[in-house]
Amino acid sequence: MNHTQDADVIIVGAGIAGSGLACALARYNLRILLLEKRRRLGSIHRGDSLVPKNTALLAKWGILEAFIQAGAEPITHMELHHHRHGRIYRAPLLAGSSPYLVLPHAKIEKTLLEQALATGKVNLVQPAKALNLIHRDQLAIGGIRYQDEQGTHEVYAPIVVGADGHKSIIREQIGVEVDAYHYDHAYFGLEAQRPTHYENAMRVQLHPEGGVLLMPRPDRVGVGMLVAANSSNYWLKLPDAELTQILVSRAPILEGMPLYREGSHVYSLVRSHAKRYWLEGAVIIGDAAHTTNPTAGQGMAMALSDAGALAEQIGPVLAAGETTLTNALTQYGQQQWSVNQKLVRSSHRLALVYAKRGPFWHRLKTTGIKLLANPLAVSLTRPVIASFLESA
């Protein structure tokens, strides 16, 4: 049965991947329906890195300046510090022309959504709960049924995009399997007042009980502390004085700095990758398709890269008035799956090393880092780091 098309693209989820895709597709003068189940976008402390391959995309979409205006902080170096002996490693992060920017996750989501809506091509329904996909025949998806405050609705489009997170209803309904690996560690995210002698850098404080990552804010620093899995209740209920003592023991630079615990969150970590990304008429991107350990800072990077790659494939086809996207989705699935699989694996390997705790592993990691700190080693590793951050 044929239905009037309500949009050219329906996107389920207005997070990083969904709003990013809306920004990318709006360039093709398409009608985009964006469904978001949350009444308000998130405020917890999660990934905040806009790596160079992502800022290159934002510039291509014409919205990079909006992130700078929102307060994004540039970083150019990575530093590793021993908890007692100070800095033991420093290396540049950049090789190309695109900047590495840091902005709180909630502000990235907010800015992406604002820029998508500013195009005039995006219709946002919020809150809206996706109920089920609508099949146009036995093999293809033709639309979606959703519920908002006015009731239940059916909408139709050539493509439904699931950007609805790691518990994706779209992934489930197109029958895509995903294997999950649960890590034995987690990250506790919060903020602290910015120390006067902290310089903008990806700064890792090494400690036998687990490292602490510091990232810049205008007047604060974002703090990500390695903790044990399933320890959320302990850390979130810990009194400020005890938490401060633990943080300062791992990251002495935070001594005397007040903590800001609003939005603090213990981030459970899972590695997963869907076996495939699409069924005729529907496709998944971002966390709906893959989750990765954040140690390498690639989760949000992969979500935005998915958005850019998918828009490049389906945007021109839809703009030409075509509604059959089989070839475009095949190309997207083949190319992006391989790219993402490589990133999932490399992030996993790095995470396993970083998460090793105890005196033995601390000494081993410290020794290895000191060997890498000589100028020759830094020059040899710089292209590797740049490739990881700048390649699609």
Coordinates of C-alpha atoms in Angstrom, one line a residue:
M1 CA 0.0 0.0 0.0
N2 CA 1.4 3.4 -1.0
H3 CA 1.3 6.3 1.5
T4 CA 2.1 10.0 1.1
Q5 CA 5.6 10.6 2.3
D6 CA 5.6 12.8 5.4
A7 CA 9.3 13.4 5.2
D8 CA 12.4 12.5 3.2
V9 CA 14.1 11.1 6.3
I10 CA 12.8 10.2 9.7
I11 CA 15.5 10.2 12.4
V12 CA 14.8 8.5 15.8
G13 CA 17.0 10.1 18.4
A14 CA 18.2 13.7 18.7
G15 CA 21.5 13.0 20.4
I16 CA 25.0 13.4 18.8
A17 CA 24.4 11.0 15.9
G18 CA 20.8 12.0 15.2
S19 CA 21.2 15.8 15.4
G20 CA 24.5 15.5 13.5
L21 CA 22.8 13.6 10.7
A22 CA 20.1 16.2 10.6
C23 CA 22.7 18.9 10.2
A24 CA 24.4 16.9 7.4
L25 CA 21.3 16.1 5.5
A26 CA 19.8 19.6 5.7
R27 CA 22.5 20.7 3.2
Y28 CA 20.6 18.6 0.6
N29 CA 17.3 20.6 1.1
L30 CA 15.5 17.5 2.4
R31 CA 12.5 17.3 4.8
I32 CA 13.7 15.8 8.0
L33 CA 11.5 14.6 10.9
L34 CA 13.5 14.2 14.1
L35 CA 11.9 12.3 17.0
E36 CA 13.4 12.6 20.5
K37 CA 12.0 10.7 23.5
R38 CA 13.7 12.8 26.2
R39 CA 11.9 15.9 27.3
R40 CA 15.3 17.5 27.9
L41 CA 18.7 16.6 26.5
G42 CA 21.2 15.0 28.8
S43 CA 23.3 16.8 31.5
I44 CA 25.5 14.0 32.7
H45 CA 29.3 14.1 32.2
R46 CA 30.2 12.0 29.2
G47 CA 32.4 12.3 26.2
D48 CA 33.4 15.8 25.4
S49 CA 36.0 15.5 22.7
L50 CA 35.5 16.9 19.2
V51 CA 38.5 15.3 17.5
P52 CA 39.9 16.8 14.3
K53 CA 38.0 14.4 12.0
N54 CA 34.8 15.7 13.6
T55 CA 35.7 19.4 13.5
A56 CA 36.5 18.9 9.8
L57 CA 32.9 17.6 9.4
L58 CA 31.4 20.4 11.4
A59 CA 33.3 22.9 9.2
K60 CA 32.0 21.1 6.1
W61 CA 28.4 21.5 7.4
G62 CA 29.0 25.2 8.1
I63 CA 28.5 25.0 11.9
L64 CA 32.0 24.8 13.4
E65 CA 31.9 28.5 14.5
A66 CA 28.7 27.7 16.6
F67 CA 30.7 25.3 18.8
I68 CA 33.5 27.9 19.3
Q69 CA 30.9 30.4 20.3
A70 CA 29.4 27.9 22.7
G71 CA 32.7 27.8 24.6
A72 CA 34.6 24.9 23.0
E73 CA 38.2 24.9 24.3
P74 CA 41.1 23.9 21.9
I75 CA 43.7 21.5 23.0
T76 CA 46.9 20.7 21.1
H77 CA 48.9 18.3 23.4
M78 CA 48.5 15.2 25.4
E79 CA 50.3 14.9 28.8
L80 CA 50.8 12.0 31.1
H81 CA 51.7 12.7 34.7
H82 CA 52.9 10.4 37.5
H83 CA 51.0 10.9 40.7
R84 CA 54.2 11.6 42.6
H85 CA 56.9 12.5 40.0
G86 CA 54.9 14.9 37.8
R87 CA 54.9 15.0 34.0
I88 CA 56.6 12.1 32.3
Y89 CA 55.3 12.5 28.7
R90 CA 54.1 15.3 26.4
A91 CA 53.3 15.0 22.7
P92 CA 51.4 17.1 20.2
L93 CA 47.9 15.8 19.1
L94 CA 47.6 17.6 15.8
A95 CA 49.2 17.4 12.4
G96 CA 46.6 18.8 10.1
S97 CA 44.6 22.0 10.0
S98 CA 41.4 20.9 11.8
P99 CA 41.4 21.7 15.6
Y100 CA 40.8 19.4 18.5
L101 CA 38.1 21.0 20.6
V102 CA 36.6 20.1 24.0
L103 CA 33.1 21.0 25.0
P104 CA 30.8 19.4 27.6
H105 CA 28.7 16.7 26.1
A106 CA 25.4 18.4 26.9
K107 CA 26.5 21.5 25.1
I108 CA 27.6 19.5 22.1
E109 CA 24.1 17.9 21.9
K110 CA 22.4 21.3 22.4
T111 CA 24.5 23.1 19.8
L112 CA 24.0 20.3 17.2
L113 CA 20.3 20.4 17.7
E114 CA 20.1 24.2 17.6
Q115 CA 22.1 24.2 14.3
A116 CA 19.8 21.5 12.8
L117 CA 16.7 23.4 13.7
A118 CA 18.2 26.7 12.4
T119 CA 18.3 25.2 8.9
G120 CA 14.5 25.3 8.7
K121 CA 14.5 21.8 7.2
V122 CA 14.1 19.9 10.5
N123 CA 10.8 19.2 12.3
L124 CA 11.5 18.2 15.9
V125 CA 8.9 16.2 17.9
Q126 CA 9.8 16.1 21.6
P127 CA 9.1 14.1 23.6
A128 CA 8.2 11.4 21.2
K129 CA 8.4 7.7 21.9
A130 CA 9.1 5.4 18.9
L131 CA 6.7 2.4 19.1
N132 CA 7.3 0.3 16.0
L133 CA 8.4 0.4 12.4
I134 CA 5.8 0.2 9.7
H135 CA 6.6 -2.2 6.8
R136 CA 5.7 -1.3 3.3
D137 CA 6.1 -4.9 2.3
Q138 CA 7.6 -8.1 3.7
L139 CA 11.2 -7.0 3.0
A140 CA 11.2 -3.2 3.5
I141 CA 10.4 -0.5 6.0
G142 CA 8.2 2.4 5.0
G143 CA 7.7 4.4 8.2
I144 CA 7.3 4.5 11.9
R145 CA 4.6 4.7 14.5
Y146 CA 5.3 7.0 17.5
Q147 CA 3.5 8.5 20.5
D148 CA 3.7 12.0 21.7
E149 CA 1.6 14.1 24.1
Q150 CA -1.2 14.4 21.5
G151 CA -1.5 10.7 20.9
T152 CA -0.2 8.0 18.4
H153 CA 0.9 8.9 14.9
E154 CA 2.0 7.1 11.8
V155 CA 4.6 8.8 9.5
Y156 CA 6.1 7.6 6.3
A157 CA 9.5 8.3 4.6
P158 CA 11.9 6.5 2.2
I159 CA 14.3 5.9 5.2
V160 CA 14.0 5.6 8.9
V161 CA 17.3 6.2 10.8
G162 CA 17.8 4.7 14.2
A163 CA 20.0 7.0 16.2
D164 CA 18.3 5.9 19.4
G165 CA 21.2 4.7 21.5
H166 CA 22.6 1.4 22.7
K167 CA 19.1 0.1 23.6
S168 CA 17.9 0.9 20.1
I169 CA 14.3 -0.1 19.3
I170 CA 15.1 0.4 15.6
R171 CA 18.0 -2.1 15.8
E172 CA 15.8 -4.6 17.5
Q173 CA 13.0 -4.3 15.0
I174 CA 15.1 -4.8 12.0
G175 CA 16.5 -7.9 13.6
V176 CA 20.1 -6.9 13.9
E177 CA 22.2 -8.9 16.4
V178 CA 24.9 -7.3 18.6
D179 CA 27.3 -9.0 21.0
A180 CA 28.2 -7.1 24.1
Y181 CA 31.4 -7.2 26.1
H182 CA 31.1 -5.7 29.6
Y183 CA 34.3 -4.2 31.1
D184 CA 35.5 -4.7 34.7
H185 CA 35.9 -0.9 35.0
A186 CA 33.9 2.3 34.7
Y187 CA 34.5 6.0 34.6
F188 CA 33.3 8.4 37.3
G189 CA 32.7 11.8 35.6
L190 CA 32.4 15.1 37.4
E191 CA 33.9 18.6 37.4
A192 CA 36.4 20.6 39.6
Q193 CA 37.4 24.2 39.7
R194 CA 40.2 24.8 37.2
P195 CA 43.6 24.9 38.8
T196 CA 45.5 28.1 37.9
H197 CA 48.5 26.1 36.6
Y198 CA 46.5 23.7 34.5
E199 CA 47.2 24.3 30.8
N200 CA 44.7 23.2 28.1
A201 CA 45.7 19.6 27.4
M202 CA 44.4 16.0 27.4
R203 CA 46.0 15.4 30.8
V204 CA 46.1 11.9 32.3
Q205 CA 47.2 11.4 35.9
L206 CA 48.6 7.9 36.4
H207 CA 48.0 6.1 39.7
P208 CA 48.2 2.4 40.8
E209 CA 44.5 2.4 41.7
G210 CA 43.4 3.9 38.3
G211 CA 44.1 7.0 36.3
V212 CA 42.3 10.4 36.2
L213 CA 41.7 12.2 32.9
L214 CA 41.5 16.0 33.0
M215 CA 40.0 18.0 30.2
P216 CA 39.5 21.8 30.0
R217 CA 36.5 23.9 30.7
P218 CA 36.4 27.7 30.7
D219 CA 36.6 27.9 34.5
R220 CA 36.6 24.3 35.5
V221 CA 38.1 21.0 34.4
G222 CA 36.2 17.9 33.5
V223 CA 37.3 14.9 35.6
G224 CA 37.1 11.3 34.5
M225 CA 38.4 8.8 37.1
L226 CA 38.8 5.1 36.5
V227 CA 36.8 3.1 39.0
A228 CA 35.5 -0.5 39.3
A229 CA 32.5 -1.6 37.4
N230 CA 29.2 -1.6 39.3
S231 CA 30.4 0.9 41.9
S232 CA 28.0 3.7 41.1
N233 CA 26.3 3.8 44.5
Y234 CA 29.6 4.0 46.3
W235 CA 31.0 6.9 44.3
L236 CA 27.8 9.0 44.0
K237 CA 27.1 8.7 47.8
L238 CA 30.7 9.3 48.9
P239 CA 31.0 12.6 51.0
D240 CA 32.8 15.4 49.3
A241 CA 35.7 15.3 51.8
E242 CA 36.5 11.7 51.2
L243 CA 36.1 12.0 47.4
T244 CA 38.4 15.0 47.4
Q245 CA 41.0 13.1 49.3
I246 CA 40.9 10.2 46.8
L247 CA 41.0 12.5 43.8
V248 CA 43.9 14.5 45.1
S249 CA 45.9 11.4 45.9
R250 CA 45.5 10.4 42.2
A251 CA 45.7 13.9 40.7
P252 CA 47.6 16.2 43.0
I253 CA 46.9 19.2 40.7
L254 CA 43.3 19.2 42.1
E255 CA 44.4 20.0 45.7
G256 CA 42.4 22.8 47.1
M257 CA 40.0 22.8 44.1
P258 CA 36.2 22.6 44.9
L259 CA 34.3 19.8 43.3
Y260 CA 31.1 20.2 41.3
R261 CA 29.0 17.1 41.4
E262 CA 25.9 18.2 39.6
G263 CA 25.5 15.8 36.6
S264 CA 28.2 13.5 38.1
H265 CA 27.8 10.0 36.7
V266 CA 29.4 6.6 36.8
Y267 CA 29.6 5.5 33.2
S268 CA 29.3 1.7 32.7
L269 CA 31.4 0.6 29.8
V270 CA 30.3 -1.9 27.1
R271 CA 31.9 -2.8 23.8
S272 CA 29.5 -3.8 21.1
H273 CA 29.2 -3.8 17.3
A274 CA 26.1 -4.7 15.3
K275 CA 26.6 -7.5 12.7
R276 CA 25.1 -5.2 10.1
Y277 CA 23.7 -1.7 9.9
W278 CA 20.6 -1.7 7.6
L279 CA 17.5 -3.3 6.2
E280 CA 15.7 -1.8 3.2
G281 CA 14.2 1.4 4.4
A282 CA 16.0 1.5 7.8
V283 CA 19.5 2.0 9.1
I284 CA 21.2 2.4 12.5
I285 CA 24.0 4.8 13.4
G286 CA 25.9 5.9 16.5
D287 CA 25.4 3.9 19.7
A288 CA 22.6 2.0 18.1
A289 CA 25.2 0.4 15.9
H290 CA 28.3 0.3 18.1
T291 CA 29.6 1.2 21.6
T292 CA 33.2 1.5 22.4
N293 CA 35.4 2.0 25.5
P294 CA 35.8 5.8 25.9
T295 CA 39.5 5.6 26.8
A296 CA 40.5 6.4 23.3
G297 CA 37.8 9.1 23.0
Q298 CA 36.2 7.5 19.9
G299 CA 32.5 7.0 20.8
M300 CA 31.3 10.5 19.8
A301 CA 33.8 10.6 17.0
M302 CA 32.3 7.5 15.5
A303 CA 28.7 8.8 15.9
L304 CA 29.5 12.0 14.0
S305 CA 31.5 10.1 11.4
D306 CA 28.5 7.8 10.9
A307 CA 26.3 10.8 10.3
G308 CA 28.7 12.3 7.8
A309 CA 29.2 9.1 5.9
L310 CA 25.5 8.2 5.8
A311 CA 24.6 11.7 4.6
E312 CA 27.1 11.5 1.8
Q313 CA 25.5 8.3 0.5
I314 CA 21.8 8.9 0.9
G315 CA 21.7 12.7 0.6
P316 CA 22.3 13.0 -3.1
V317 CA 20.0 10.1 -3.9
L318 CA 17.1 11.6 -2.0
A319 CA 17.8 15.1 -3.3
A320 CA 17.4 13.7 -6.8
G321 CA 13.9 12.5 -6.0
E322 CA 14.8 8.8 -5.7
T323 CA 13.3 6.7 -3.0
T324 CA 15.2 3.4 -3.5
L325 CA 18.3 3.5 -1.4
T326 CA 19.6 -0.1 -1.7
N327 CA 22.8 0.8 -3.4
A328 CA 23.5 3.8 -1.1
L329 CA 22.9 1.8 2.0
T330 CA 25.0 -1.1 0.7
Q331 CA 27.9 1.3 0.2
Y332 CA 27.5 2.9 3.6
G333 CA 27.3 -0.5 5.4
Q334 CA 30.3 -1.9 3.7
Q335 CA 32.6 1.1 4.1
Q336 CA 31.5 2.3 7.6
W337 CA 31.3 -1.1 9.2
S338 CA 35.0 -1.8 8.4
V339 CA 36.1 1.7 9.6
N340 CA 34.1 1.3 12.9
Q341 CA 35.3 -2.3 13.5
K342 CA 38.9 -1.1 13.4
L343 CA 38.2 1.7 15.9
V344 CA 36.2 -0.6 18.2
R345 CA 39.2 -3.0 18.3
S346 CA 41.9 -0.4 18.7
S347 CA 39.9 1.3 21.5
H348 CA 39.4 -2.0 23.2
R349 CA 43.1 -2.8 23.2
L350 CA 44.1 0.6 24.6
A351 CA 41.4 0.4 27.3
L352 CA 42.6 -3.0 28.5
V353 CA 46.1 -1.6 29.0
Y354 CA 45.0 1.7 30.6
A355 CA 42.6 -0.2 33.0
K356 CA 45.3 -2.5 34.4
R357 CA 45.6 -1.6 38.1
G358 CA 48.0 -2.4 40.9
P359 CA 51.7 -1.5 41.6
F360 CA 53.1 -3.9 39.0
W361 CA 51.1 -2.6 36.1
H362 CA 51.6 1.0 37.3
R363 CA 55.4 0.5 37.2
L364 CA 55.2 -1.2 33.8
K365 CA 53.1 1.5 32.2
T366 CA 55.2 4.2 33.7
T367 CA 58.4 2.6 32.4
G368 CA 56.9 2.2 28.9
I369 CA 55.7 5.8 28.8
K370 CA 59.1 7.1 29.8
L371 CA 60.7 5.2 26.9
L372 CA 58.2 6.8 24.6
A373 CA 59.0 10.2 26.0
N374 CA 62.3 10.7 24.2
P375 CA 62.2 13.1 21.2
L376 CA 62.8 10.3 18.6
A377 CA 59.9 8.2 20.0
V378 CA 57.6 11.2 20.1
S379 CA 58.3 12.0 16.5
L380 CA 57.7 8.4 15.5
T381 CA 54.4 8.2 17.4
R382 CA 53.0 11.6 16.3
P383 CA 51.8 10.3 12.9
V384 CA 50.1 7.4 14.6
I385 CA 48.2 9.6 17.0
A386 CA 47.3 12.1 14.2
S387 CA 46.0 9.3 12.0
F388 CA 43.8 7.9 14.9
L389 CA 42.3 11.4 15.5
E390 CA 42.0 12.7 11.9
S391 CA 41.1 9.7 9.7
A392 CA 37.5 8.9 9.0

